[in-house]
Coordinates of C-alpha atoms in Angstrom, one line a residue:
M197 CA 0.0 0.0 0.0
F198 CA 1.3 3.4 -1.0
L199 CA 1.4 6.1 1.8
F200 CA 1.7 9.8 1.0
E201 CA 4.1 10.4 3.9
Y202 CA 6.6 8.0 2.4
L203 CA 7.3 10.4 -0.5
P204 CA 10.7 12.3 -0.3
N205 CA 10.6 15.9 0.8
E206 CA 11.6 17.2 -2.6
L207 CA 8.5 15.6 -4.2
I208 CA 6.1 16.7 -1.5
I209 CA 7.4 20.3 -2.0
N210 CA 6.7 20.0 -5.7
L211 CA 3.2 18.7 -5.0
F212 CA 2.6 21.7 -2.7
D213 CA 3.0 24.0 -5.7
Y214 CA -0.3 22.7 -7.1
L215 CA -2.2 24.0 -4.1
D216 CA -2.9 27.6 -3.2
D217 CA -1.7 28.9 0.1
Y218 CA -5.0 28.4 1.9
D219 CA -5.6 24.8 0.8
R220 CA -2.0 23.9 1.6
Y221 CA -2.2 25.3 5.1
V222 CA -5.6 23.9 6.0
S223 CA -4.7 20.4 4.6
F224 CA -1.3 19.9 6.2
D225 CA -0.7 22.2 9.1
G226 CA -0.4 20.4 12.4
L227 CA -0.1 16.8 11.0
N228 CA 3.4 16.3 12.4
Q229 CA 6.7 18.1 12.8
R230 CA 8.0 17.0 9.4
F231 CA 5.0 18.5 7.5
D232 CA 5.1 21.6 9.7
K233 CA 8.7 22.2 8.6
L234 CA 7.9 21.5 4.9
L235 CA 4.9 23.8 5.1
L236 CA 6.9 26.5 6.8
Y237 CA 9.6 26.2 4.0
V238 CA 7.1 26.5 1.2
T239 CA 4.9 29.1 2.8
H240 CA 7.9 31.3 3.7
S241 CA 9.2 31.2 0.1
S242 CA 5.7 31.9 -1.4
W243 CA 4.9 34.9 0.8
F244 CA 7.1 37.1 -1.3
T245 CA 4.0 37.4 -3.5
V246 CA 0.5 37.5 -2.0
N247 CA -2.5 37.8 -4.4
F248 CA -5.9 38.0 -2.7
S249 CA -7.8 39.2 -5.7
N250 CA -8.9 35.7 -6.8
L251 CA -9.3 34.2 -3.4
H252 CA -12.6 33.2 -2.0
Q253 CA -13.6 35.5 0.9
S254 CA -13.8 32.8 3.5
K255 CA -10.2 31.9 2.6
F256 CA -9.1 35.5 2.7
H257 CA -9.5 35.7 6.5
R258 CA -7.7 32.5 7.1
V259 CA -4.8 33.5 5.0
C260 CA -4.5 36.9 6.7
K261 CA -4.1 35.1 10.1
F262 CA -1.0 33.1 9.2
M263 CA 0.8 35.3 6.6
K264 CA 3.9 37.1 7.7
S265 CA 4.0 40.8 6.9
E266 CA 7.8 41.1 7.0
D267 CA 8.2 38.4 4.3
T268 CA 5.8 40.1 1.8
R269 CA 7.3 41.8 -1.2
S270 CA 4.2 41.9 -3.5
L271 CA 0.6 42.4 -2.4
T272 CA -2.6 42.4 -4.4
L273 CA -6.0 43.3 -2.8
S274 CA -9.4 43.8 -4.5
N275 CA -12.6 45.4 -3.2
Y276 CA -14.7 43.7 -5.9
R277 CA -14.9 40.4 -7.6
H278 CA -17.6 39.6 -10.2
S279 CA -19.5 42.8 -9.1
V280 CA -19.7 41.5 -5.6
H281 CA -18.4 43.8 -2.9
I282 CA -15.8 41.9 -0.9
N283 CA -14.1 45.0 0.5
Q284 CA -10.6 43.4 0.9
I285 CA -8.6 46.6 1.1
P286 CA -10.2 48.1 4.3
L287 CA -10.5 44.7 5.9
F288 CA -6.8 43.9 5.4
F289 CA -5.6 47.3 6.7
N290 CA -8.1 47.9 9.4
I291 CA -8.2 44.4 10.9
Y292 CA -5.1 42.5 10.1
F293 CA -2.1 44.7 9.2
Q294 CA -1.0 48.3 9.4
L295 CA 1.0 49.6 6.4
D296 CA 4.1 50.2 8.5
Q297 CA 4.2 46.4 9.2
L298 CA 4.8 45.7 5.5
K299 CA 8.2 47.3 5.8
Y300 CA 9.8 45.4 2.9
L301 CA 6.8 45.7 0.5
Q302 CA 8.0 46.5 -3.0
R303 CA 4.9 46.1 -5.2
L304 CA 1.3 47.1 -4.3
Y305 CA -1.8 46.4 -6.4
L306 CA -5.1 47.9 -5.3
Y307 CA -8.1 46.9 -7.4
G308 CA -11.7 48.2 -7.3
I309 CA -10.7 51.4 -5.6
D310 CA -12.4 54.8 -6.0
D311 CA -10.9 58.3 -6.1
N312 CA -11.7 59.1 -2.5
Q313 CA -10.1 55.9 -1.2
C314 CA -7.0 56.7 -3.2
Q315 CA -6.7 60.2 -1.8
S316 CA -7.1 59.0 1.8
F317 CA -4.7 56.1 1.2
L318 CA -1.9 58.3 -0.2
P319 CA -0.4 59.7 3.1
K320 CA -0.1 56.2 4.5
L321 CA 1.9 55.0 1.5
E322 CA 4.8 57.3 2.4
Q323 CA 5.5 54.8 5.2
L324 CA 6.6 52.1 2.7
Q325 CA 10.2 52.9 2.2
H326 CA 10.9 50.1 -0.3
L327 CA 7.8 50.6 -2.5
S328 CA 8.8 50.8 -6.2
L329 CA 5.6 49.8 -8.1
L330 CA 2.1 51.1 -7.3
T331 CA -1.0 50.1 -9.3
F332 CA -4.6 51.3 -8.9
K333 CA -7.4 49.7 -10.8
C334 CA -10.4 52.0 -10.6
L335 CA -14.1 51.2 -10.3
T336 CA -16.0 51.5 -13.6
V337 CA -18.8 53.3 -11.8
V338 CA -16.4 56.1 -11.1
R339 CA -16.8 58.9 -13.8
Q340 CA -13.7 60.9 -13.0
F341 CA -10.3 60.1 -11.4
N342 CA -8.3 63.1 -10.1
L343 CA -4.5 62.9 -10.0
S344 CA -2.9 65.2 -7.5
A345 CA 0.9 65.8 -7.4
R346 CA 1.0 63.9 -4.1
F347 CA 0.6 60.7 -6.1
L348 CA 3.8 61.5 -8.0
S349 CA 5.7 62.7 -4.9
L350 CA 6.0 59.2 -3.4
K351 CA 9.8 59.2 -3.3
T352 CA 10.6 55.5 -3.8
V353 CA 8.0 54.8 -6.6
R354 CA 9.5 54.2 -10.0
T355 CA 6.5 52.7 -11.7
L356 CA 3.0 54.0 -11.4
K357 CA -0.1 52.5 -13.1
F358 CA -3.8 53.6 -13.2
L359 CA -6.0 51.0 -14.8
S360 CA -9.7 50.1 -15.3
D361 CA -11.7 47.2 -16.6
G362 CA -13.6 49.4 -19.0
G363 CA -16.2 52.1 -18.9
Q364 CA -15.7 55.8 -19.5
I365 CA -13.5 57.0 -16.7
A366 CA -11.8 60.4 -17.1
F367 CA -8.3 60.9 -15.8
V368 CA -7.8 64.5 -14.8
M369 CA -4.7 66.3 -13.7
D370 CA -4.7 68.6 -10.7
T371 CA -3.4 71.9 -12.1
S372 CA -3.5 73.9 -8.8
P373 CA -0.2 75.6 -7.9
P374 CA 2.5 75.1 -7.0
I375 CA 3.7 72.9 -9.8
I376 CA 5.8 70.1 -8.4
V377 CA 8.5 68.6 -10.7
I378 CA 9.0 64.9 -10.0
N379 CA 12.3 63.2 -11.1
H380 CA 12.1 59.7 -9.7
V381 CA 9.0 58.3 -11.6
Q382 CA 10.3 56.5 -14.7
Y383 CA 7.4 54.4 -15.9
L384 CA 3.7 55.6 -16.0
K385 CA 0.7 53.8 -17.4
I386 CA -2.8 55.3 -17.5
N387 CA -5.5 53.0 -18.9
L388 CA -8.2 55.7 -18.4
S389 CA -9.4 58.3 -20.9
L390 CA -6.7 61.0 -20.6
D391 CA -7.4 64.2 -22.6
I392 CA -4.6 65.9 -24.4
E393 CA -4.7 69.0 -22.2
S394 CA -4.3 66.8 -19.1
L395 CA -1.4 65.1 -20.9
N396 CA 0.3 68.5 -21.2
Q397 CA 0.0 69.0 -17.4
L398 CA 1.3 65.5 -16.8
L399 CA 4.4 66.1 -18.8
I400 CA 5.0 69.3 -16.8
H401 CA 5.1 67.3 -13.6
L402 CA 7.2 64.5 -15.1
P403 CA 9.8 65.9 -17.5
H404 CA 12.2 63.0 -16.8
L405 CA 9.8 60.2 -17.4
K406 CA 11.3 57.4 -19.5
S407 CA 8.2 55.3 -20.5
L408 CA 4.6 56.4 -20.9
D409 CA 1.6 54.3 -21.7
I410 CA -1.7 56.2 -22.1
K411 CA -5.3 56.0 -23.4
L412 CA -5.8 59.2 -25.2
T413 CA -9.0 61.2 -26.0
K414 CA -9.8 64.7 -27.4
E415 CA -12.9 65.1 -25.2
T416 CA -12.3 66.5 -21.8
R417 CA -14.1 66.2 -18.5
N418 CA -11.9 68.7 -16.7
P419 CA -13.9 71.9 -16.2
V420 CA -10.6 74.0 -16.2
N421 CA -9.8 72.6 -19.7
H422 CA -11.6 73.9 -22.8
M423 CA -11.1 72.4 -26.2
D424 CA -12.7 72.7 -29.5
D425 CA -12.1 71.1 -32.9
K426 CA -8.9 73.0 -33.5
S427 CA -5.6 71.1 -33.5
L428 CA -4.0 70.8 -30.0
T429 CA -0.5 72.0 -29.3
T430 CA 2.1 70.5 -27.0
C431 CA 5.6 71.9 -26.7
I432 CA 7.1 70.4 -23.5
E433 CA 10.4 68.7 -23.9
T434 CA 10.6 65.3 -22.2
D435 CA 13.1 62.4 -21.8
I436 CA 10.5 59.8 -22.9
T437 CA 12.0 57.1 -25.1
I438 CA 9.1 54.6 -25.0
L439 CA 5.6 55.8 -25.9
T440 CA 2.4 53.7 -26.2
I441 CA -0.9 55.4 -27.2
E442 CA -4.3 53.8 -27.4
L443 CA -6.8 56.1 -29.0
Y444 CA -10.1 56.1 -27.0
S445 CA -12.8 54.5 -29.2
Y446 CA -14.4 56.8 -31.7
T447 CA -12.5 59.8 -30.4
R448 CA -12.3 63.0 -32.5
I449 CA -8.5 62.9 -32.4
T450 CA -7.0 63.6 -35.9
F451 CA -3.6 62.8 -37.4
N452 CA -2.8 66.5 -36.9
D453 CA -3.4 66.2 -33.2
I454 CA -1.0 63.3 -32.9
Q455 CA 1.5 65.3 -35.0
E456 CA 1.4 68.2 -32.5
C457 CA 1.6 65.9 -29.5
L458 CA 4.8 64.2 -30.8
K459 CA 6.6 67.6 -30.6
S460 CA 7.3 66.7 -27.0
F461 CA 8.9 63.4 -27.7
F462 CA 12.1 64.3 -29.6
K463 CA 14.1 61.5 -27.9
L464 CA 11.5 58.8 -28.7
K465 CA 13.0 55.4 -29.7
N466 CA 10.0 53.1 -29.5
F467 CA 6.5 54.2 -30.6
I468 CA 3.3 52.1 -30.5
I469 CA -0.2 53.6 -31.4
T470 CA -3.5 51.8 -31.8
G471 CA -7.2 52.8 -32.1
I472 CA -10.5 53.0 -34.0
V473 CA -10.2 56.2 -36.0
S474 CA -12.4 58.3 -38.3
D475 CA -9.5 60.4 -39.9
R476 CA -8.3 58.5 -43.0
Q477 CA -4.9 60.3 -42.7
F478 CA -3.9 57.7 -40.2
F479 CA -3.8 55.3 -43.2
D480 CA -1.4 57.5 -45.2
G481 CA 2.1 56.1 -45.2
Q482 CA 3.7 59.2 -46.7
R483 CA 2.4 61.4 -43.9
W484 CA 3.7 59.1 -41.3
K485 CA 7.1 58.9 -43.0
Q486 CA 7.3 62.7 -43.2
L487 CA 6.3 63.0 -39.5
I488 CA 9.0 60.5 -38.4
D489 CA 11.7 62.1 -40.5
T490 CA 11.0 65.6 -39.2
R491 CA 9.9 65.1 -35.6
L492 CA 11.3 61.7 -34.4
P493 CA 14.9 61.4 -35.6
N494 CA 15.9 58.8 -32.9
L495 CA 13.0 56.5 -33.6
E496 CA 14.1 52.8 -33.9
Q497 CA 10.7 51.0 -33.7
F498 CA 7.3 52.1 -35.0
Q499 CA 4.3 49.8 -34.6
F500 CA 0.6 50.6 -35.2
L501 CA -2.9 49.1 -35.6
F502 CA -5.7 51.3 -37.0
T503 CA -9.3 50.4 -37.7
I504 CA -11.8 52.5 -39.7
Y505 CA -15.4 51.5 -40.3
K506 CA -17.5 51.8 -43.5
Y507 CA -14.9 53.7 -45.5
E508 CA -14.2 52.8 -49.1
I509 CA -10.8 51.2 -49.3
T510 CA -10.0 53.0 -52.6
K511 CA -10.0 56.3 -50.7
L512 CA -7.4 55.0 -48.2
N513 CA -3.7 55.5 -49.3
V514 CA -2.6 52.2 -47.8
T515 CA -0.1 51.3 -50.5
S516 CA 1.9 54.4 -49.6
F517 CA 3.6 52.3 -46.8
D518 CA 5.1 49.8 -49.2
T519 CA 8.3 51.8 -49.9
W520 CA 9.5 52.2 -46.3
H521 CA 7.5 50.0 -43.9
R522 CA 6.1 46.4 -43.8
V523 CA 2.4 46.5 -43.2
Q524 CA -0.7 44.3 -43.7
C525 CA -4.2 45.7 -44.6
D526 CA -7.3 43.5 -44.1
S527 CA -10.5 44.9 -45.5
N528 CA -14.2 44.0 -46.2
Q529 CA -17.4 46.0 -46.8
H530 CA -17.7 46.9 -43.1
V531 CA -14.3 47.5 -41.6
T532 CA -10.7 48.1 -42.7
S533 CA -7.6 47.5 -40.5
I534 CA -4.0 48.2 -41.2
Y535 CA -1.1 47.1 -39.0
T536 CA 2.6 46.7 -39.0
L537 CA 4.4 43.4 -39.4
P538 CA 5.4 41.4 -37.5
Y539 CA 2.1 41.7 -35.7
A540 CA 2.9 43.3 -32.3
F541 CA -0.4 43.0 -30.3
H542 CA -2.0 40.3 -28.1
K543 CA -5.5 40.5 -29.6
Q544 CA -6.8 40.2 -33.2
E545 CA -10.2 40.2 -34.8
L546 CA -10.8 38.7 -38.2
S547 CA -14.1 39.9 -39.7
L548 CA -14.9 37.4 -42.4
P549 CA -14.9 37.6 -45.4
F550 CA -12.0 40.0 -45.9
Q551 CA -9.4 40.6 -48.6
S552 CA -5.7 41.3 -48.0
I553 CA -4.8 44.6 -49.7
S554 CA -1.1 44.2 -49.2
P555 CA 1.1 42.3 -51.7
K556 CA 1.1 38.5 -51.2
M557 CA 4.0 37.4 -49.0
K558 CA 5.2 34.2 -47.4
R559 CA 3.4 32.7 -44.4
T560 CA 3.2 35.3 -41.7
D561 CA 3.8 34.3 -38.0
Y562 CA 1.3 35.9 -35.6
S563 CA 3.1 34.6 -32.5
R564 CA 2.3 37.6 -30.3
V565 CA -1.4 37.0 -30.7
R566 CA -3.0 35.4 -27.6
Q567 CA -6.7 36.1 -28.3
L568 CA -8.1 35.5 -31.7
R569 CA -11.7 36.3 -32.6
F570 CA -13.5 35.2 -35.8
V571 CA -16.8 36.7 -36.8
S572 CA -18.5 36.4 -40.2
A573 CA -20.5 39.2 -41.7
N574 CA -22.3 37.1 -44.4
N575 CA -22.2 33.8 -46.2
A576 CA -20.9 35.1 -49.5
A577 CA -18.4 32.9 -51.3
T578 CA -14.8 34.3 -51.3
N579 CA -11.2 33.3 -51.7
E580 CA -10.9 33.5 -47.9
Q581 CA -9.0 30.3 -47.7
S582 CA -6.1 31.5 -49.8
V583 CA -5.8 34.6 -47.5
L584 CA -5.9 32.5 -44.3
E585 CA -3.3 30.0 -45.6
N586 CA -0.7 32.8 -45.3
R587 CA -1.2 33.1 -41.6
C588 CA 0.0 31.1 -38.6
Y589 CA -1.2 31.5 -34.9
P590 CA 1.0 29.3 -32.7
N591 CA 0.3 30.7 -29.3
I592 CA -3.5 31.3 -29.0
D593 CA -4.7 31.2 -25.4
T594 CA -8.3 32.5 -26.1
L595 CA -10.2 31.5 -29.2
I596 CA -13.6 33.1 -30.1
L597 CA -15.6 31.5 -32.9
W598 CA -18.9 33.2 -33.4
K599 CA -19.6 32.5 -37.1
I600 CA -17.0 30.9 -39.3
S601 CA -18.7 28.8 -42.0
P602 CA -18.2 28.6 -44.9
F603 CA -14.7 30.1 -44.6
L604 CA -13.5 27.5 -42.1
S605 CA -15.6 24.4 -42.6
S606 CA -13.6 21.7 -40.8
L607 CA -11.3 21.1 -37.9
N608 CA -8.5 20.5 -40.4
D609 CA -9.0 24.1 -41.8
L610 CA -8.7 25.5 -38.3
S611 CA -5.7 23.4 -37.2
N612 CA -3.8 24.6 -40.3
L613 CA -4.3 28.1 -39.0
I614 CA -4.0 27.7 -35.2
V615 CA -2.0 25.4 -32.9
L616 CA -4.9 24.0 -31.0
D617 CA -3.0 22.5 -28.0
T618 CA -2.3 26.0 -26.6
I619 CA -6.0 27.0 -26.3
R620 CA -7.2 27.3 -22.7
H621 CA -10.3 29.6 -23.1
L622 CA -13.0 28.9 -25.8
D623 CA -16.0 31.0 -26.8
I624 CA -18.3 29.3 -29.3
G625 CA -21.8 29.5 -30.6
Y626 CA -24.5 31.5 -32.5
H627 CA -24.4 29.9 -35.9
A628 CA -26.1 26.5 -36.4
A629 CA -23.9 25.6 -39.4
D630 CA -20.8 25.7 -37.1
I631 CA -22.0 23.0 -34.7
Q632 CA -20.1 20.1 -36.2
I633 CA -16.7 22.0 -36.2
H634 CA -17.4 23.1 -32.6
L635 CA -18.0 19.6 -31.5
D636 CA -14.9 18.3 -33.3
L637 CA -12.9 21.1 -31.7
L638 CA -14.2 20.3 -28.2
R639 CA -13.2 16.6 -28.7
Q640 CA -9.7 17.8 -29.6
I641 CA -9.0 20.4 -26.9
S642 CA -11.6 20.0 -24.1
K643 CA -9.2 18.2 -21.8
N644 CA -7.0 21.4 -21.8
L645 CA -9.7 24.0 -21.3
H646 CA -10.0 26.2 -18.3
S647 CA -13.0 28.2 -19.4
L648 CA -15.8 27.6 -21.9
T649 CA -18.5 29.9 -23.2
I650 CA -21.4 28.5 -25.3
R651 CA -23.8 30.8 -27.1
N652 CA -25.9 28.2 -29.0
Y653 CA -28.6 26.1 -27.3
D654 CA -28.5 23.4 -30.1
L655 CA -24.8 23.0 -29.6
F656 CA -25.3 22.6 -25.8
D657 CA -28.0 20.1 -26.5
E658 CA -25.7 18.0 -28.7
L659 CA -23.3 17.6 -25.7
W660 CA -25.8 15.3 -24.0
T661 CA -25.8 12.6 -26.7
L662 CA -24.1 9.5 -25.5
A663 CA -21.3 9.6 -28.2
N664 CA -20.4 13.2 -27.4
N665 CA -20.7 12.8 -23.7
Q666 CA -18.1 10.0 -23.7
S667 CA -15.7 11.6 -26.2
I668 CA -15.6 15.1 -24.7
S669 CA -13.9 15.6 -21.4
C670 CA -14.5 18.9 -19.5
K671 CA -13.0 18.0 -16.1
T672 CA -10.4 20.9 -16.3
I673 CA -13.1 23.5 -16.9
K674 CA -13.4 25.9 -14.0
T675 CA -15.5 28.7 -15.6
L676 CA -18.6 28.0 -17.7
S677 CA -20.8 30.6 -19.3
L678 CA -24.1 29.7 -21.1
H679 CA -25.5 32.6 -23.1
F680 CA -29.0 31.3 -23.9
T681 CA -32.1 30.6 -21.9
Y682 CA -31.7 27.1 -20.4
F683 CA -32.1 24.6 -17.8
N684 CA -33.9 21.4 -18.5
I685 CA -34.1 19.5 -15.3
K686 CA -33.6 16.2 -17.0
Y687 CA -30.0 17.2 -17.9
V688 CA -28.9 18.0 -14.4
K689 CA -27.2 14.7 -13.8
S690 CA -25.4 14.8 -17.2
F691 CA -24.5 18.4 -16.6
C692 CA -22.7 17.5 -13.4
Q693 CA -20.9 14.6 -15.0
L694 CA -19.7 16.6 -18.0
F695 CA -18.6 19.7 -15.9
P696 CA -17.8 18.2 -12.5
N697 CA -15.2 20.8 -11.4
V698 CA -16.9 24.0 -12.4
E699 CA -16.3 26.8 -9.9
E700 CA -17.9 29.7 -11.7
L701 CA -21.1 29.5 -13.6
S702 CA -22.9 32.1 -15.7
A703 CA -26.4 31.1 -16.9
V704 CA -29.7 32.5 -18.3
V705 CA -32.9 30.9 -17.0
L706 CA -36.6 31.4 -17.5
R707 CA -37.4 31.0 -13.8
L708 CA -35.1 31.3 -10.7
N709 CA -36.1 27.8 -9.5
N710 CA -34.7 26.3 -12.7
I711 CA -31.2 26.8 -11.4
C712 CA -31.6 25.4 -7.9
S713 CA -31.0 21.7 -8.6
V714 CA -27.9 22.5 -10.7
V715 CA -26.4 24.7 -8.0
K716 CA -27.0 22.0 -5.3
S717 CA -25.5 19.3 -7.5
I718 CA -22.2 21.1 -8.4
K719 CA -19.9 20.5 -5.4
N720 CA -17.2 23.0 -6.3
L721 CA -19.3 25.9 -7.3
I722 CA -18.3 29.2 -5.6
W723 CA -19.8 31.9 -7.9
L724 CA -22.9 32.2 -9.9
K725 CA -24.0 34.9 -12.4
L726 CA -27.7 34.6 -13.1
K727 CA -29.8 36.4 -15.7
C728 CA -33.6 35.9 -15.4
E729 CA -36.6 37.9 -16.4
E730 CA -38.1 37.5 -12.9
L731 CA -35.3 39.6 -11.5
K732 CA -36.6 42.7 -13.2
N733 CA -39.5 43.0 -10.7
M734 CA -37.6 41.9 -7.6
Y735 CA -35.8 43.8 -4.9
T736 CA -33.1 42.5 -2.6
T737 CA -35.6 41.6 0.1
D738 CA -37.6 39.6 -2.5
I739 CA -34.5 37.7 -3.5
T740 CA -33.7 36.9 0.1
R741 CA -37.2 35.5 0.6
W742 CA -36.7 33.4 -2.6
L743 CA -33.4 32.0 -1.2
I744 CA -35.1 31.0 2.0
S745 CA -38.1 29.4 0.3
S746 CA -36.0 27.5 -2.3
K747 CA -33.6 26.4 0.5
M748 CA -30.7 28.1 -1.3
S749 CA -30.0 30.4 1.7
K750 CA -27.8 27.7 3.2
T751 CA -25.7 27.7 0.0
V752 CA -25.4 31.4 -0.7
E753 CA -22.9 33.4 1.3
N754 CA -23.1 36.8 -0.4
M755 CA -24.9 38.4 -3.3
S756 CA -24.8 41.6 -5.4
H757 CA -27.7 44.0 -5.8
P758 CA -29.9 43.0 -8.8
I759 CA -29.3 45.2 -11.8
N760 CA -32.1 44.8 -14.4
D761 CA -32.3 41.0 -14.9
E762 CA -28.9 40.1 -13.5
I763 CA -27.5 39.1 -10.1
H764 CA -24.3 37.6 -8.8
F765 CA -24.1 35.1 -5.9
W766 CA -21.1 34.0 -3.8
L767 CA -21.6 30.4 -2.6
K768 CA -20.3 28.7 0.5

């Protein structure tokens, strides 16, 4: 008989790596002196990085009790997860630790935080003498995020990031005197909508910045800034050598605006710019060449991705890049995209059918792409296959197939384009004609999937047939999203057999009671996102009564407020 305790220490330590800190501690702490020493060794080494953002709330409190503040080098806390308020930041700092106890902390990530919390948190951060990286991810319900110079005056911070999951959040500079010039911040990322006037103010505060990554808009939410449709001017000299600009969707920024902005970046060596634009001058290679020759003499690398909608390709001067830069242009009747090669971005959308405007070239490697999305505009016949044969996607992590026939009609067509073994997240559905290729794909890669989204009821119905149920293994899937009205009670047993380890479930049901048997049958389920018409007429008190009457109250630990027909549940 094999006993776990007979394994050598080295192998047990390797096995511990497959468990999170909480499960490792609860399972093995106190067994005997040997396991206590092994646990201490692994836990001590792992506490250099502590990430609470994906940890279940019940585990959060247990981990806080045994973590050692003096060993922590990187800390991630989140106030929200899946729209449920879990309030980790105040809990951590008000109950378990004071900031001055984290004396060796170097990297701090605070997610789901609003402007007021940031401002109140700032004075305390000055206690962290070793802090070099600070990241704030703002709530999407916040409409404006104000940056005071005090953010920039944290003397040890070299890297500063302001992020959001989406939504229209304005990032506004505080222009009140006195103007403080900051020399120590070298890297700044602002993934909020930053208007160009605020960018000017930012550059005044940070003239020695080395790297800047921003999401730029022409519209302003700052009442002290006033802009019209005239070109914007910037004339502040900076030390920036790396610049990344994402143009805010459908912004009114023109090529002339970007040309004026670049006056401040004379020392620029690497320049990346992307966005959905309305000014066709972004597609003019000659204008870009003239701009680089006159304004950016030190530029070594130039990468871009521009998309324009419903514009005749004949009016876009895309061939003007051919003499000096390698580009690819994909176009159909709805959308045209132009980008530099090799492709430099992690996401790509192929709107089928499309034609390649650039001259034919040998097979192109899109190795940087991690997320690939296919969507078909119509069923018209095209020479699509010849275009796709010139592409190779070896590192796709997330694949989205919404409508692909007749352009990709078999699994063989898809495997010639994509290395299937790397796919971990799959989003499929909508088109009935694609069901067979979707089933074939699931048979091939289901054993490697971490998340699955299905948008077609007929496809989901096919999974219950005996042949498919036996040939498709979904044991590794932790996150499942079903984007159609469902739950046939007779499939509950098969559902649990096919997806036995699902932890997060998103579903649409006709009635709330349709979901009860499924929730009670999935042992590992910890989060549920539910869409139901009944929720439109229900308040929180009504949902609480339903939880009690359906005997779900013993299962549900926390829930969000219902918004229209949607609600989120945390399960025990």
